[in-house]
Amino acid sequence: MPAPKIKHAKLFWLGFFVFMFLVLAAHVVPVYAASTSTPALSPSPAFDVSRSNATTTKEIALTFDDGPYGTSTAEVLDILEKEHIHATFFLIGKNVEEYPALARREVADGDLIGNHSYDHSKKLATLSQSAFELNLLKAQLAIVSNTGISPTIYRPPYGLLSDAMHKVLVKDGFHTDFWTIDAEDWNYPKSPSALIIKDILAQAKPRAIILFHDGRDTHVDYPRGNLVDALPTIIDDLKKEGYTFVTVDKFTR
Ligand SMILES: [Zn+2]
């Protein structure tokens, strides 16, 4: 009899599809559940520009730490203005209190400002979450009250980022920024301008984030002439190589 055979075939295929559905569901559902579960408190890995995007767009970011810092910051701002480019400044809260007009000029010039702690202490990475948060927000208050801008980016002094710091930064909505090229200009005796120029140009590549220092911790009158002398040549040579200058928030993170 043909009819029962067809019926059996139909039942076989129906059973097969139900079986396959159950197999797939068993595999897919846990993956979906895992991907949508609440993330653990531990923050995502630090931003690594070298892995974030393989673009070859010749964009590069100049960043300046430890200011504002008297005449050297003013000289850097004059150079940026003359070159018609913008940069990112990571400010020390205590220095903002010392030189509020310079911090305001950075904002007025269209540069991006970030938080670089209140006093650049080497102990920041050893502090509890609450003690670190106090330092972070003290710097934030100095910056906001003097510029009207509340930064959303933070660069840890010495690049030292503890788990406690990272948790607080994530909780308070900060993006942590590092760098990819260190000019080592902070070390005045060992970094004359010619060496800074040579090193930066040798390492420059698309999406690089260059670390300079328009200040030096909370020191007073630390010489910054090596940077100020090197900067115009670095900018001009990078322009000749086809680079455009962006603030760090323009990069895909
Ligand atoms: Zn610093």
PDB file of C-alpha atoms and ligand atoms in Angstrom:
ATOM      1  CA  MET A   1       0.000   0.000   0.000  1.00  0.00           C
ATOM      2  CA  PRO A   2       1.573   3.332  -1.099  1.00  0.00           C
ATOM      3  CA  ALA A   3      -0.349   5.680   1.207  1.00  0.00           C
ATOM      4  CA  PRO A   4       1.134   4.487   4.538  1.00  0.00           C
ATOM      5  CA  LYS A   5       4.652   4.717   3.023  1.00  0.00           C
ATOM      6  CA  ILE A   6       4.099   8.402   2.190  1.00  0.00           C
ATOM      7  CA  LYS A   7       2.701   8.965   5.647  1.00  0.00           C
ATOM      8  CA  HIS A   8       5.764   7.339   7.175  1.00  0.00           C
ATOM      9  CA  ALA A   9       8.052   9.462   5.022  1.00  0.00           C
ATOM     10  CA  LYS A  10       6.279  12.610   6.118  1.00  0.00           C
ATOM     11  CA  LEU A  11       6.570  11.583   9.743  1.00  0.00           C
ATOM     12  CA  PHE A  12      10.260  10.813   9.256  1.00  0.00           C
ATOM     13  CA  TRP A  13      11.008  14.267   7.842  1.00  0.00           C
ATOM     14  CA  LEU A  14       8.859  15.985  10.448  1.00  0.00           C
ATOM     15  CA  GLY A  15      10.746  14.132  13.149  1.00  0.00           C
ATOM     16  CA  PHE A  16      14.059  14.968  11.496  1.00  0.00           C
ATOM     17  CA  PHE A  17      13.315  18.696  11.399  1.00  0.00           C
ATOM     18  CA  VAL A  18      12.113  18.745  15.007  1.00  0.00           C
ATOM     19  CA  PHE A  19      15.294  16.911  16.024  1.00  0.00           C
ATOM     20  CA  MET A  20      17.501  19.363  14.125  1.00  0.00           C
ATOM     21  CA  PHE A  21      15.645  22.303  15.627  1.00  0.00           C
ATOM     22  CA  LEU A  22      16.237  20.978  19.122  1.00  0.00           C
ATOM     23  CA  VAL A  23      19.932  20.358  18.409  1.00  0.00           C
ATOM     24  CA  LEU A  24      20.392  23.879  17.052  1.00  0.00           C
ATOM     25  CA  ALA A  25      18.415  25.426  19.902  1.00  0.00           C
ATOM     26  CA  ALA A  26      20.542  23.618  22.453  1.00  0.00           C
ATOM     27  CA  HIS A  27      23.664  25.137  20.940  1.00  0.00           C
ATOM     28  CA  VAL A  28      22.457  28.584  19.997  1.00  0.00           C
ATOM     29  CA  VAL A  29      20.524  29.517  23.126  1.00  0.00           C
ATOM     30  CA  PRO A  30      23.453  29.313  25.593  1.00  0.00           C
ATOM     31  CA  VAL A  31      25.628  31.408  23.260  1.00  0.00           C
ATOM     32  CA  TYR A  32      22.896  34.024  22.966  1.00  0.00           C
ATOM     33  CA  ALA A  33      22.346  33.983  26.714  1.00  0.00           C
ATOM     34  CA  ALA A  34      26.068  34.424  27.358  1.00  0.00           C
ATOM     35  CA  SER A  35      26.355  37.331  24.939  1.00  0.00           C
ATOM     36  CA  THR A  36      23.456  39.209  26.497  1.00  0.00           C
ATOM     37  CA  SER A  37      24.216  38.568  30.144  1.00  0.00           C
ATOM     38  CA  THR A  38      25.210  41.520  32.300  1.00  0.00           C
ATOM     39  CA  PRO A  39      28.956  42.131  31.925  1.00  0.00           C
ATOM     40  CA  ALA A  40      31.120  41.409  34.939  1.00  0.00           C
ATOM     41  CA  LEU A  41      32.304  44.404  36.915  1.00  0.00           C
ATOM     42  CA  SER A  42      35.824  44.014  35.604  1.00  0.00           C
ATOM     43  CA  PRO A  43      36.254  46.638  32.889  1.00  0.00           C
ATOM     44  CA  SER A  44      36.952  45.977  29.259  1.00  0.00           C
ATOM     45  CA  PRO A  45      40.621  45.846  28.218  1.00  0.00           C
ATOM     46  CA  ALA A  46      42.376  49.165  27.867  1.00  0.00           C
ATOM     47  CA  PHE A  47      42.130  50.879  24.513  1.00  0.00           C
ATOM     48  CA  ASP A  48      44.860  49.662  22.208  1.00  0.00           C
ATOM     49  CA  VAL A  49      45.000  51.748  19.072  1.00  0.00           C
ATOM     50  CA  SER A  50      47.203  49.217  17.273  1.00  0.00           C
ATOM     51  CA  ARG A  51      44.426  46.605  17.443  1.00  0.00           C
ATOM     52  CA  SER A  52      41.380  48.815  17.132  1.00  0.00           C
ATOM     53  CA  ASN A  53      41.288  49.499  13.416  1.00  0.00           C
ATOM     54  CA  ALA A  54      43.481  48.541  10.521  1.00  0.00           C
ATOM     55  CA  THR A  55      42.766  51.724   8.582  1.00  0.00           C
ATOM     56  CA  THR A  56      45.577  53.398   6.716  1.00  0.00           C
ATOM     57  CA  THR A  57      44.065  56.880   6.927  1.00  0.00           C
ATOM     58  CA  LYS A  58      46.999  59.144   7.693  1.00  0.00           C
ATOM     59  CA  GLU A  59      45.579  60.646  10.862  1.00  0.00           C
ATOM     60  CA  ILE A  60      47.791  61.231  13.865  1.00  0.00           C
ATOM     61  CA  ALA A  61      47.175  62.675  17.335  1.00  0.00           C
ATOM     62  CA  LEU A  62      49.501  64.986  19.231  1.00  0.00           C
ATOM     63  CA  THR A  63      48.907  64.818  22.994  1.00  0.00           C
ATOM     64  CA  PHE A  64      50.467  66.961  25.714  1.00  0.00           C
ATOM     65  CA  ASP A  65      50.626  65.942  29.376  1.00  0.00           C
ATOM     66  CA  ASP A  66      51.251  67.593  32.739  1.00  0.00           C
ATOM     67  CA  GLY A  67      50.130  71.114  31.901  1.00  0.00           C
ATOM     68  CA  PRO A  68      49.061  73.762  31.905  1.00  0.00           C
ATOM     69  CA  TYR A  69      52.545  74.985  32.610  1.00  0.00           C
ATOM     70  CA  GLY A  70      53.297  78.646  32.143  1.00  0.00           C
ATOM     71  CA  THR A  71      55.264  79.811  29.130  1.00  0.00           C
ATOM     72  CA  SER A  72      55.839  76.353  27.608  1.00  0.00           C
ATOM     73  CA  THR A  73      52.093  75.685  27.296  1.00  0.00           C
ATOM     74  CA  ALA A  74      51.589  79.139  25.779  1.00  0.00           C
ATOM     75  CA  GLU A  75      54.396  78.446  23.286  1.00  0.00           C
ATOM     76  CA  VAL A  76      52.882  75.082  22.321  1.00  0.00           C
ATOM     77  CA  LEU A  77      49.486  76.732  21.828  1.00  0.00           C
ATOM     78  CA  ASP A  78      51.066  79.439  19.651  1.00  0.00           C
ATOM     79  CA  ILE A  79      52.649  76.737  17.454  1.00  0.00           C
ATOM     80  CA  LEU A  80      49.379  74.768  17.123  1.00  0.00           C
ATOM     81  CA  GLU A  81      47.517  77.946  16.249  1.00  0.00           C
ATOM     82  CA  LYS A  82      50.084  78.950  13.631  1.00  0.00           C
ATOM     83  CA  GLU A  83      49.928  75.475  12.087  1.00  0.00           C
ATOM     84  CA  HIS A  84      46.089  75.475  12.185  1.00  0.00           C
ATOM     85  CA  ILE A  85      45.905  72.116  13.954  1.00  0.00           C
ATOM     86  CA  HIS A  86      44.352  70.792  17.159  1.00  0.00           C
ATOM     87  CA  ALA A  87      45.778  68.582  19.883  1.00  0.00           C
ATOM     88  CA  THR A  88      44.756  66.876  23.118  1.00  0.00           C
ATOM     89  CA  PHE A  89      45.915  68.141  26.515  1.00  0.00           C
ATOM     90  CA  PHE A  90      45.815  65.944  29.627  1.00  0.00           C
ATOM     91  CA  LEU A  91      45.730  68.384  32.523  1.00  0.00           C
ATOM     92  CA  ILE A  92      46.909  68.106  36.099  1.00  0.00           C
ATOM     93  CA  GLY A  93      44.253  69.610  38.382  1.00  0.00           C
ATOM     94  CA  LYS A  94      46.782  71.376  40.578  1.00  0.00           C
ATOM     95  CA  ASN A  95      48.393  73.015  37.530  1.00  0.00           C
ATOM     96  CA  VAL A  96      44.982  74.124  36.253  1.00  0.00           C
ATOM     97  CA  GLU A  97      44.504  75.962  39.557  1.00  0.00           C
ATOM     98  CA  GLU A  98      47.918  77.562  38.998  1.00  0.00           C
ATOM     99  CA  TYR A  99      47.386  78.499  35.330  1.00  0.00           C
ATOM    100  CA  PRO A 100      43.605  78.675  34.741  1.00  0.00           C
ATOM    101  CA  ALA A 101      43.872  81.114  31.824  1.00  0.00           C
ATOM    102  CA  LEU A 102      46.004  78.648  29.851  1.00  0.00           C
ATOM    103  CA  ALA A 103      43.462  75.865  30.371  1.00  0.00           C
ATOM    104  CA  ARG A 104      40.738  78.222  29.156  1.00  0.00           C
ATOM    105  CA  ARG A 105      42.830  79.112  26.103  1.00  0.00           C
ATOM    106  CA  GLU A 106      43.175  75.405  25.212  1.00  0.00           C
ATOM    107  CA  VAL A 107      39.390  75.119  25.199  1.00  0.00           C
ATOM    108  CA  ALA A 108      38.933  78.412  23.322  1.00  0.00           C
ATOM    109  CA  ASP A 109      41.468  77.293  20.689  1.00  0.00           C
ATOM    110  CA  GLY A 110      39.392  74.172  19.999  1.00  0.00           C
ATOM    111  CA  ASP A 111      41.768  71.672  21.571  1.00  0.00           C
ATOM    112  CA  LEU A 112      40.516  68.684  23.557  1.00  0.00           C
ATOM    113  CA  ILE A 113      41.228  68.531  27.291  1.00  0.00           C
ATOM    114  CA  GLY A 114      41.393  65.478  29.530  1.00  0.00           C
ATOM    115  CA  ASN A 115      41.959  64.652  33.179  1.00  0.00           C
ATOM    116  CA  HIS A 116      45.498  63.597  34.221  1.00  0.00           C
ATOM    117  CA  SER A 117      44.904  63.383  38.019  1.00  0.00           C
ATOM    118  CA  TYR A 118      45.064  66.134  40.595  1.00  0.00           C
ATOM    119  CA  ASP A 119      48.739  65.961  41.561  1.00  0.00           C
ATOM    120  CA  HIS A 120      50.425  63.306  39.381  1.00  0.00           C
ATOM    121  CA  SER A 121      51.306  61.166  42.390  1.00  0.00           C
ATOM    122  CA  LYS A 122      53.215  57.940  41.794  1.00  0.00           C
ATOM    123  CA  LYS A 123      51.004  56.376  44.479  1.00  0.00           C
ATOM    124  CA  LEU A 124      47.749  56.628  42.499  1.00  0.00           C
ATOM    125  CA  ALA A 125      47.956  53.021  41.334  1.00  0.00           C
ATOM    126  CA  THR A 126      48.255  51.807  44.934  1.00  0.00           C
ATOM    127  CA  LEU A 127      45.149  53.617  46.215  1.00  0.00           C
ATOM    128  CA  SER A 128      41.765  52.142  47.078  1.00  0.00           C
ATOM    129  CA  GLN A 129      38.876  52.890  44.739  1.00  0.00           C
ATOM    130  CA  SER A 130      37.495  55.600  47.021  1.00  0.00           C
ATOM    131  CA  ALA A 131      40.886  57.290  47.534  1.00  0.00           C
ATOM    132  CA  PHE A 132      41.588  57.267  43.794  1.00  0.00           C
ATOM    133  CA  GLU A 133      38.105  58.601  43.046  1.00  0.00           C
ATOM    134  CA  LEU A 134      38.716  61.508  45.412  1.00  0.00           C
ATOM    135  CA  ASN A 135      41.868  62.442  43.451  1.00  0.00           C
ATOM    136  CA  LEU A 136      40.112  62.007  40.092  1.00  0.00           C
ATOM    137  CA  LEU A 137      37.150  64.177  41.060  1.00  0.00           C
ATOM    138  CA  LYS A 138      39.345  66.827  42.692  1.00  0.00           C
ATOM    139  CA  ALA A 139      41.118  67.242  39.334  1.00  0.00           C
ATOM    140  CA  GLN A 140      37.769  67.192  37.545  1.00  0.00           C
ATOM    141  CA  LEU A 141      36.459  69.963  39.806  1.00  0.00           C
ATOM    142  CA  ALA A 142      39.570  72.096  39.140  1.00  0.00           C
ATOM    143  CA  ILE A 143      39.097  71.665  35.386  1.00  0.00           C
ATOM    144  CA  VAL A 144      35.317  72.198  35.319  1.00  0.00           C
ATOM    145  CA  SER A 145      35.362  75.222  37.603  1.00  0.00           C
ATOM    146  CA  ASN A 146      38.087  76.938  35.556  1.00  0.00           C
ATOM    147  CA  THR A 147      37.115  75.988  32.000  1.00  0.00           C
ATOM    148  CA  GLY A 148      33.428  75.022  32.117  1.00  0.00           C
ATOM    149  CA  ILE A 149      34.381  71.728  30.446  1.00  0.00           C
ATOM    150  CA  SER A 150      33.920  68.352  32.138  1.00  0.00           C
ATOM    151  CA  PRO A 151      36.441  65.996  30.495  1.00  0.00           C
ATOM    152  CA  THR A 152      35.410  62.456  29.609  1.00  0.00           C
ATOM    153  CA  ILE A 153      38.939  61.174  28.967  1.00  0.00           C
ATOM    154  CA  TYR A 154      41.603  60.252  31.516  1.00  0.00           C
ATOM    155  CA  ARG A 155      45.264  59.412  31.106  1.00  0.00           C
ATOM    156  CA  PRO A 156      46.881  57.686  34.089  1.00  0.00           C
ATOM    157  CA  PRO A 157      50.168  59.296  35.205  1.00  0.00           C
ATOM    158  CA  TYR A 158      53.165  57.143  34.174  1.00  0.00           C
ATOM    159  CA  GLY A 159      50.663  54.938  32.313  1.00  0.00           C
ATOM    160  CA  LEU A 160      50.056  53.036  35.542  1.00  0.00           C
ATOM    161  CA  LEU A 161      46.477  51.790  35.693  1.00  0.00           C
ATOM    162  CA  SER A 162      45.434  49.600  38.614  1.00  0.00           C
ATOM    163  CA  ASP A 163      42.282  47.506  38.664  1.00  0.00           C
ATOM    164  CA  ALA A 164      40.830  49.873  41.290  1.00  0.00           C
ATOM    165  CA  MET A 165      41.504  52.873  39.039  1.00  0.00           C
ATOM    166  CA  HIS A 166      39.983  51.169  36.041  1.00  0.00           C
ATOM    167  CA  LYS A 167      36.809  50.264  37.928  1.00  0.00           C
ATOM    168  CA  VAL A 168      36.331  53.842  39.111  1.00  0.00           C
ATOM    169  CA  LEU A 169      36.992  55.267  35.638  1.00  0.00           C
ATOM    170  CA  VAL A 170      34.438  52.916  34.068  1.00  0.00           C
ATOM    171  CA  LYS A 171      31.891  53.666  36.812  1.00  0.00           C
ATOM    172  CA  ASP A 172      32.333  57.429  36.414  1.00  0.00           C
ATOM    173  CA  GLY A 173      32.115  57.273  32.621  1.00  0.00           C
ATOM    174  CA  PHE A 174      35.718  58.088  31.681  1.00  0.00           C
ATOM    175  CA  HIS A 175      37.535  56.687  28.683  1.00  0.00           C
ATOM    176  CA  THR A 176      41.140  55.803  29.500  1.00  0.00           C
ATOM    177  CA  ASP A 177      43.661  56.925  26.905  1.00  0.00           C
ATOM    178  CA  PHE A 178      47.293  55.864  26.617  1.00  0.00           C
ATOM    179  CA  TRP A 179      49.723  56.558  23.769  1.00  0.00           C
ATOM    180  CA  THR A 180      51.615  54.665  21.084  1.00  0.00           C
ATOM    181  CA  ILE A 181      54.749  56.843  20.672  1.00  0.00           C
ATOM    182  CA  ASP A 182      56.625  58.368  23.621  1.00  0.00           C
ATOM    183  CA  ALA A 183      58.681  61.440  22.709  1.00  0.00           C
ATOM    184  CA  GLU A 184      60.555  61.100  26.046  1.00  0.00           C
ATOM    185  CA  ASP A 185      60.779  64.875  25.928  1.00  0.00           C
ATOM    186  CA  TRP A 186      60.150  65.057  29.684  1.00  0.00           C
ATOM    187  CA  ASN A 187      63.760  63.974  30.174  1.00  0.00           C
ATOM    188  CA  TYR A 188      65.352  67.270  29.199  1.00  0.00           C
ATOM    189  CA  PRO A 189      69.077  66.370  29.551  1.00  0.00           C
ATOM    190  CA  LYS A 190      68.726  63.152  27.526  1.00  0.00           C
ATOM    191  CA  SER A 191      66.277  64.349  24.877  1.00  0.00           C
ATOM    192  CA  PRO A 192      67.522  67.268  22.809  1.00  0.00           C
ATOM    193  CA  SER A 193      65.126  68.512  20.149  1.00  0.00           C
ATOM    194  CA  ALA A 194      67.053  66.894  17.261  1.00  0.00           C
ATOM    195  CA  LEU A 195      66.673  63.457  18.886  1.00  0.00           C
ATOM    196  CA  ILE A 196      62.957  64.008  19.577  1.00  0.00           C
ATOM    197  CA  ILE A 197      62.379  64.947  15.927  1.00  0.00           C
ATOM    198  CA  LYS A 198      64.312  61.920  14.653  1.00  0.00           C
ATOM    199  CA  ASP A 199      62.550  59.447  16.970  1.00  0.00           C
ATOM    200  CA  ILE A 200      59.033  60.713  16.280  1.00  0.00           C
ATOM    201  CA  LEU A 201      59.429  60.767  12.521  1.00  0.00           C
ATOM    202  CA  ALA A 202      60.933  57.272  12.543  1.00  0.00           C
ATOM    203  CA  GLN A 203      57.968  55.875  14.497  1.00  0.00           C
ATOM    204  CA  ALA A 204      55.111  57.880  12.957  1.00  0.00           C
ATOM    205  CA  LYS A 205      52.323  55.857  11.415  1.00  0.00           C
ATOM    206  CA  PRO A 206      48.586  56.222  10.796  1.00  0.00           C
ATOM    207  CA  ARG A 207      46.533  56.447  14.017  1.00  0.00           C
ATOM    208  CA  ALA A 208      49.598  56.945  16.192  1.00  0.00           C
ATOM    209  CA  ILE A 209      49.100  58.832  19.454  1.00  0.00           C
ATOM    210  CA  ILE A 210      52.227  60.816  20.294  1.00  0.00           C
ATOM    211  CA  LEU A 211      52.980  61.669  23.923  1.00  0.00           C
ATOM    212  CA  PHE A 212      54.614  65.040  24.614  1.00  0.00           C
ATOM    213  CA  HIS A 213      54.895  67.035  27.843  1.00  0.00           C
ATOM    214  CA  ASP A 214      54.129  70.732  27.928  1.00  0.00           C
ATOM    215  CA  GLY A 215      54.644  70.455  31.713  1.00  0.00           C
ATOM    216  CA  ARG A 216      56.577  68.217  34.052  1.00  0.00           C
ATOM    217  CA  ASP A 217      54.515  66.786  36.902  1.00  0.00           C
ATOM    218  CA  THR A 218      53.909  69.611  39.339  1.00  0.00           C
ATOM    219  CA  HIS A 219      57.545  70.818  39.148  1.00  0.00           C
ATOM    220  CA  VAL A 220      58.021  74.525  38.688  1.00  0.00           C
ATOM    221  CA  ASP A 221      60.198  75.859  35.852  1.00  0.00           C
ATOM    222  CA  TYR A 222      61.341  72.509  34.487  1.00  0.00           C
ATOM    223  CA  PRO A 223      62.843  73.310  31.037  1.00  0.00           C
ATOM    224  CA  ARG A 224      60.554  72.470  28.105  1.00  0.00           C
ATOM    225  CA  GLY A 225      62.616  74.132  25.376  1.00  0.00           C
ATOM    226  CA  ASN A 226      63.488  70.812  23.742  1.00  0.00           C
ATOM    227  CA  LEU A 227      59.822  70.170  22.980  1.00  0.00           C
ATOM    228  CA  VAL A 228      59.049  73.718  21.950  1.00  0.00           C
ATOM    229  CA  ASP A 229      62.031  73.700  19.544  1.00  0.00           C
ATOM    230  CA  ALA A 230      61.161  70.281  18.087  1.00  0.00           C
ATOM    231  CA  LEU A 231      57.420  70.750  17.597  1.00  0.00           C
ATOM    232  CA  PRO A 232      57.277  72.970  14.471  1.00  0.00           C
ATOM    233  CA  THR A 233      59.627  70.656  12.545  1.00  0.00           C
ATOM    234  CA  ILE A 234      57.699  67.540  13.620  1.00  0.00           C
ATOM    235  CA  ILE A 235      54.381  69.063  12.523  1.00  0.00           C
ATOM    236  CA  ASP A 236      55.758  70.355   9.213  1.00  0.00           C
ATOM    237  CA  ASP A 237      57.441  67.046   8.353  1.00  0.00           C
ATOM    238  CA  LEU A 238      54.340  65.019   9.219  1.00  0.00           C
ATOM    239  CA  LYS A 239      52.258  67.360   7.058  1.00  0.00           C
ATOM    240  CA  LYS A 240      54.702  66.778   4.183  1.00  0.00           C
ATOM    241  CA  GLU A 241      54.194  63.041   4.661  1.00  0.00           C
ATOM    242  CA  GLY A 242      50.454  63.572   4.232  1.00  0.00           C
ATOM    243  CA  TYR A 243      49.312  63.376   7.854  1.00  0.00           C
ATOM    244  CA  THR A 244      46.384  65.284   9.273  1.00  0.00           C
ATOM    245  CA  PHE A 245      46.128  66.016  12.987  1.00  0.00           C
ATOM    246  CA  VAL A 246      43.168  64.925  15.094  1.00  0.00           C
ATOM    247  CA  THR A 247      42.214  64.873  18.756  1.00  0.00           C
ATOM    248  CA  VAL A 248      42.129  61.408  20.351  1.00  0.00           C
ATOM    249  CA  ASP A 249      38.317  61.263  20.506  1.00  0.00           C
ATOM    250  CA  LYS A 250      38.253  61.136  16.692  1.00  0.00           C
ATOM    251  CA  PHE A 251      39.793  57.664  16.615  1.00  0.00           C
ATOM    252  CA  THR A 252      37.505  54.623  16.709  1.00  0.00           C
ATOM    253  CA  ARG A 253      37.831  53.157  20.182  1.00  0.00           C
TER     254      ARG A 253
HETATM  255 ZN    ZN B   1      52.084  62.875  33.231  1.00  0.00          ZN
END
